[in-house]
PDB file of C-alpha atoms in Angstrom:
ATOM      1  CA  MET A  27       0.011   0.384   0.603  1.00 64.00           C
ATOM      2  CA  ALA A  28       1.798   2.988  -1.191  1.00 83.00           C
ATOM      3  CA  VAL A  29       1.504   6.913  -0.042  1.00 89.00           C
ATOM      4  CA  LYS A  30      -0.746   8.997  -2.616  1.00 91.00           C
ATOM      5  CA  SER A  31       1.794  12.313  -2.171  1.00 92.00           C
ATOM      6  CA  LEU A  32       3.617  14.764  -0.197  1.00 94.00           C
ATOM      7  CA  ASN A  33       0.858  16.463   1.706  1.00 93.00           C
ATOM      8  CA  HIS A  34       3.541  18.766   3.876  1.00 96.00           C
ATOM      9  CA  ILE A  35       6.355  19.304   4.978  1.00 97.00           C
ATOM     10  CA  GLY A  36       6.466  20.386   8.933  1.00 97.00           C
ATOM     11  CA  ILE A  37       8.746  23.072   9.858  1.00 98.00           C
ATOM     12  CA  ALA A  38       9.224  23.978  13.441  1.00 98.00           C
ATOM     13  CA  VAL A  39       9.213  27.940  15.334  1.00 98.00           C
ATOM     14  CA  GLN A  40       9.320  29.824  18.128  1.00 98.00           C
ATOM     15  CA  SER A  41       6.748  32.418  16.496  1.00 98.00           C
ATOM     16  CA  ILE A  42       5.082  31.663  13.160  1.00 98.00           C
ATOM     17  CA  ASP A  43       4.478  35.790  13.756  1.00 97.00           C
ATOM     18  CA  ALA A  44       8.011  36.072  13.301  1.00 98.00           C
ATOM     19  CA  GLN A  45       8.063  33.429  10.078  1.00 97.00           C
ATOM     20  CA  LYS A  46       5.256  34.607   8.361  1.00 97.00           C
ATOM     21  CA  PRO A  47       6.717  37.699   6.016  1.00 97.00           C
ATOM     22  CA  PHE A  48      10.058  35.275   5.768  1.00 97.00           C
ATOM     23  CA  TYR A  49       7.409  32.426   3.552  1.00 97.00           C
ATOM     24  CA  GLU A  50       4.950  34.718   2.369  1.00 95.00           C
ATOM     25  CA  GLY A  51       6.809  37.643   1.146  1.00 95.00           C
ATOM     26  CA  ALA A  52      10.956  36.501   0.662  1.00 96.00           C
ATOM     27  CA  LEU A  53       9.493  33.760  -0.588  1.00 96.00           C
ATOM     28  CA  GLY A  54       5.516  35.145  -2.285  1.00 96.00           C
ATOM     29  CA  LEU A  55       3.865  31.613  -0.984  1.00 97.00           C
ATOM     30  CA  GLU A  56       0.094  31.875  -1.127  1.00 96.00           C
ATOM     31  CA  PHE A  57      -0.870  32.028   2.899  1.00 97.00           C
ATOM     32  CA  GLU A  58      -3.485  29.383   3.861  1.00 96.00           C
ATOM     33  CA  GLY A  59      -4.104  30.254   7.517  1.00 95.00           C
ATOM     34  CA  LEU A  60      -4.376  29.472  10.831  1.00 96.00           C
ATOM     35  CA  GLU A  61      -5.230  26.558  12.911  1.00 95.00           C
ATOM     36  CA  ASP A  62      -4.529  25.800  16.679  1.00 95.00           C
ATOM     37  CA  VAL A  63      -4.202  21.840  17.143  1.00 93.00           C
ATOM     38  CA  PRO A  64      -4.633  21.883  20.974  1.00 93.00           C
ATOM     39  CA  SER A  65      -4.572  17.655  21.568  1.00 89.00           C
ATOM     40  CA  GLN A  66      -0.861  19.415  19.598  1.00 91.00           C
ATOM     41  CA  LYS A  67      -0.217  21.981  21.803  1.00 96.00           C
ATOM     42  CA  VAL A  68       0.604  23.926  18.484  1.00 97.00           C
ATOM     43  CA  ARG A  69      -0.503  26.414  16.593  1.00 97.00           C
ATOM     44  CA  VAL A  70      -0.043  25.785  12.690  1.00 97.00           C
ATOM     45  CA  ALA A  71       0.492  27.974   9.565  1.00 97.00           C
ATOM     46  CA  PHE A  72      -0.001  26.917   6.230  1.00 97.00           C
ATOM     47  CA  PHE A  73       1.674  27.698   2.707  1.00 98.00           C
ATOM     48  CA  ARG A  74       0.826  27.024  -0.702  1.00 96.00           C
ATOM     49  CA  ALA A  75       4.489  26.085  -2.493  1.00 94.00           C
ATOM     50  CA  GLY A  76       2.880  24.513  -5.379  1.00 92.00           C
ATOM     51  CA  ASP A  77       1.836  20.959  -4.921  1.00 90.00           C
ATOM     52  CA  VAL A  78       2.798  20.821  -1.721  1.00 90.00           C
ATOM     53  CA  ARG A  79       2.434  22.686   1.449  1.00 95.00           C
ATOM     54  CA  LEU A  80       4.138  24.115   4.430  1.00 98.00           C
ATOM     55  CA  GLU A  81       3.301  23.524   7.902  1.00 97.00           C
ATOM     56  CA  LEU A  82       4.777  26.108  10.561  1.00 98.00           C
ATOM     57  CA  LEU A  83       4.148  24.686  13.903  1.00 98.00           C
ATOM     58  CA  GLU A  84       4.684  26.764  16.520  1.00 98.00           C
ATOM     59  CA  PRO A  85       4.538  25.204  20.409  1.00 98.00           C
ATOM     60  CA  THR A  86       1.744  26.555  22.515  1.00 98.00           C
ATOM     61  CA  SER A  87       2.543  24.556  25.642  1.00 97.00           C
ATOM     62  CA  GLU A  88       6.744  24.225  27.009  1.00 96.00           C
ATOM     63  CA  ASP A  89       5.703  20.258  27.567  1.00 96.00           C
ATOM     64  CA  SER A  90       4.653  20.458  23.502  1.00 96.00           C
ATOM     65  CA  THR A  91       6.987  18.231  21.685  1.00 94.00           C
ATOM     66  CA  VAL A  92       7.124  20.781  19.298  1.00 97.00           C
ATOM     67  CA  ALA A  93       8.751  23.185  22.071  1.00 97.00           C
ATOM     68  CA  LYS A  94      11.147  20.318  22.750  1.00 97.00           C
ATOM     69  CA  PHE A  95      12.424  19.647  19.717  1.00 96.00           C
ATOM     70  CA  ILE A  96      13.244  23.395  19.658  1.00 97.00           C
ATOM     71  CA  GLU A  97      14.913  23.165  22.519  1.00 97.00           C
ATOM     72  CA  LYS A  98      17.151  20.622  21.529  1.00 96.00           C
ATOM     73  CA  ARG A  99      17.563  20.691  18.196  1.00 95.00           C
ATOM     74  CA  GLY A 100      16.396  24.459  16.915  1.00 97.00           C
ATOM     75  CA  GLU A 101      13.811  25.897  14.435  1.00 97.00           C
ATOM     76  CA  GLY A 102      13.836  23.949  11.427  1.00 97.00           C
ATOM     77  CA  LEU A 103      12.263  20.774   9.420  1.00 97.00           C
ATOM     78  CA  HIS A 104      10.833  19.351  11.798  1.00 97.00           C
ATOM     79  CA  HIS A 105       8.900  15.537   9.445  1.00 97.00           C
ATOM     80  CA  LEU A 106       7.678  15.156   6.260  1.00 97.00           C
ATOM     81  CA  ALA A 107       3.836  13.969   5.710  1.00 96.00           C
ATOM     82  CA  TYR A 108       2.953  11.694   3.602  1.00 96.00           C
ATOM     83  CA  THR A 109      -1.124  11.250   2.115  1.00 95.00           C
ATOM     84  CA  VAL A 110      -2.734   7.755   2.870  1.00 95.00           C
ATOM     85  CA  ASP A 111      -5.714   6.544   1.812  1.00 93.00           C
ATOM     86  CA  ASP A 112      -6.745   4.259   4.874  1.00 94.00           C
ATOM     87  CA  ILE A 113      -4.022   5.192   7.569  1.00 96.00           C
ATOM     88  CA  SER A 114      -5.143   2.152  10.498  1.00 95.00           C
ATOM     89  CA  ALA A 115      -4.326  -0.260   7.293  1.00 95.00           C
ATOM     90  CA  ARG A 116      -0.957   1.164   6.852  1.00 95.00           C
ATOM     91  CA  ILE A 117      -0.385   1.321  10.481  1.00 96.00           C
ATOM     92  CA  ALA A 118      -0.893  -1.987  10.983  1.00 95.00           C
ATOM     93  CA  GLU A 119       1.367  -2.994   8.466  1.00 95.00           C
ATOM     94  CA  LEU A 120       3.584  -0.922   8.821  1.00 95.00           C
ATOM     95  CA  ARG A 121       4.297  -2.250  12.252  1.00 95.00           C
ATOM     96  CA  ASP A 122       3.654  -5.695  11.497  1.00 95.00           C
ATOM     97  CA  SER A 123       7.028  -5.387   9.023  1.00 95.00           C
ATOM     98  CA  GLY A 124       8.515  -4.785  12.052  1.00 95.00           C
ATOM     99  CA  LEU A 125       8.937  -0.437  12.249  1.00 96.00           C
ATOM    100  CA  ARG A 126       8.861   1.506  14.749  1.00 96.00           C
ATOM    101  CA  MET A 127       5.499   3.768  15.672  1.00 96.00           C
ATOM    102  CA  ILE A 128       5.202   6.641  17.704  1.00 96.00           C
ATOM    103  CA  ASP A 129       1.101   6.593  17.115  1.00 95.00           C
ATOM    104  CA  GLU A 130      -0.517   2.861  16.979  1.00 94.00           C
ATOM    105  CA  LYS A 131      -4.146   4.191  16.174  1.00 95.00           C
ATOM    106  CA  PRO A 132      -4.570   7.013  14.734  1.00 95.00           C
ATOM    107  CA  ARG A 133      -5.336  10.407  15.985  1.00 93.00           C
ATOM    108  CA  GLU A 134      -6.881  13.835  14.785  1.00 90.00           C
ATOM    109  CA  GLY A 135      -4.249  16.677  13.408  1.00 89.00           C
ATOM    110  CA  SER A 136      -4.820  19.809  11.661  1.00 88.00           C
ATOM    111  CA  HIS A 137      -7.444  19.770   8.895  1.00 85.00           C
ATOM    112  CA  GLN A 138      -9.210  16.776  10.682  1.00 87.00           C
ATOM    113  CA  MET A 139      -7.246  14.899   9.150  1.00 91.00           C
ATOM    114  CA  GLN A 140      -6.632  11.450  11.006  1.00 95.00           C
ATOM    115  CA  ILE A 141      -2.276  11.265  11.601  1.00 95.00           C
ATOM    116  CA  ALA A 142      -0.191   8.953  12.461  1.00 96.00           C
ATOM    117  CA  PHE A 143       3.922   8.896  13.688  1.00 96.00           C
ATOM    118  CA  LEU A 144       6.643   6.213  12.470  1.00 96.00           C
ATOM    119  CA  HIS A 145       9.777   7.304  14.897  1.00 95.00           C
ATOM    120  CA  PRO A 146      13.008   8.522  14.215  1.00 95.00           C
ATOM    121  CA  LYS A 147      14.467   5.920  14.495  1.00 95.00           C
ATOM    122  CA  SER A 148      12.645   3.352  12.198  1.00 94.00           C
ATOM    123  CA  SER A 149      13.081   5.606   8.731  1.00 93.00           C
ATOM    124  CA  GLY A 150      15.984   7.143   8.819  1.00 93.00           C
ATOM    125  CA  GLY A 151      16.223   9.973  11.131  1.00 94.00           C
ATOM    126  CA  VAL A 152      13.273  11.638   9.598  1.00 95.00           C
ATOM    127  CA  LEU A 153      10.622  12.516  11.800  1.00 96.00           C
ATOM    128  CA  THR A 154       7.492  10.958   9.273  1.00 97.00           C
ATOM    129  CA  GLU A 155       3.739  11.654   9.094  1.00 97.00           C
ATOM    130  CA  LEU A 156       0.738   9.673   7.728  1.00 97.00           C
ATOM    131  CA  CYS A 157      -2.387  11.815   7.474  1.00 96.00           C
ATOM    132  CA  GLU A 158      -5.828  10.737   5.988  1.00 96.00           C
ATOM    133  CA  SER A 159      -7.942  13.375   5.261  1.00 86.00           C
ATOM    134  CA  ALA A 160     -11.126  13.685   7.418  1.00 75.00           C
ATOM    135  CA  GLN A 161     -13.370  13.158   3.800  1.00 68.00           C
ATOM    136  CA  HIS A 162     -11.298   8.907   3.269  1.00 52.00           C
ATOM    137  CA  ALA A 163     -11.829   8.421   7.051  1.00 47.00           C
TER     138      ALA A 163
END
């Protein structure tokens, strides 16, 4: 069961407001909006870059995983997210093949998508997110 497409690239930032002028102004990307994701303890902003979106992730709590990421590694590339059709089946397939999952079950992410993360130790050091749109869930 292959992924359908690259859904977005997640970038951890201290402040969306401080970074927005670069992505919108300097790069000329289309700003798609802001969303709070309380379950993830982040505020996200999406920018359109052709067929791919960039997701800026700003922590809303010191104990969020994004805040811990920034503290340990600094701002920058956080994850790659891929669109899949049946996220539950994909999680089971990956787990059964021996890959380590952070999420054993899908959870709600931004845009009401169902999401799940693979552990970076199973994906060459890259945090990998699976996404299934709400209309396919």
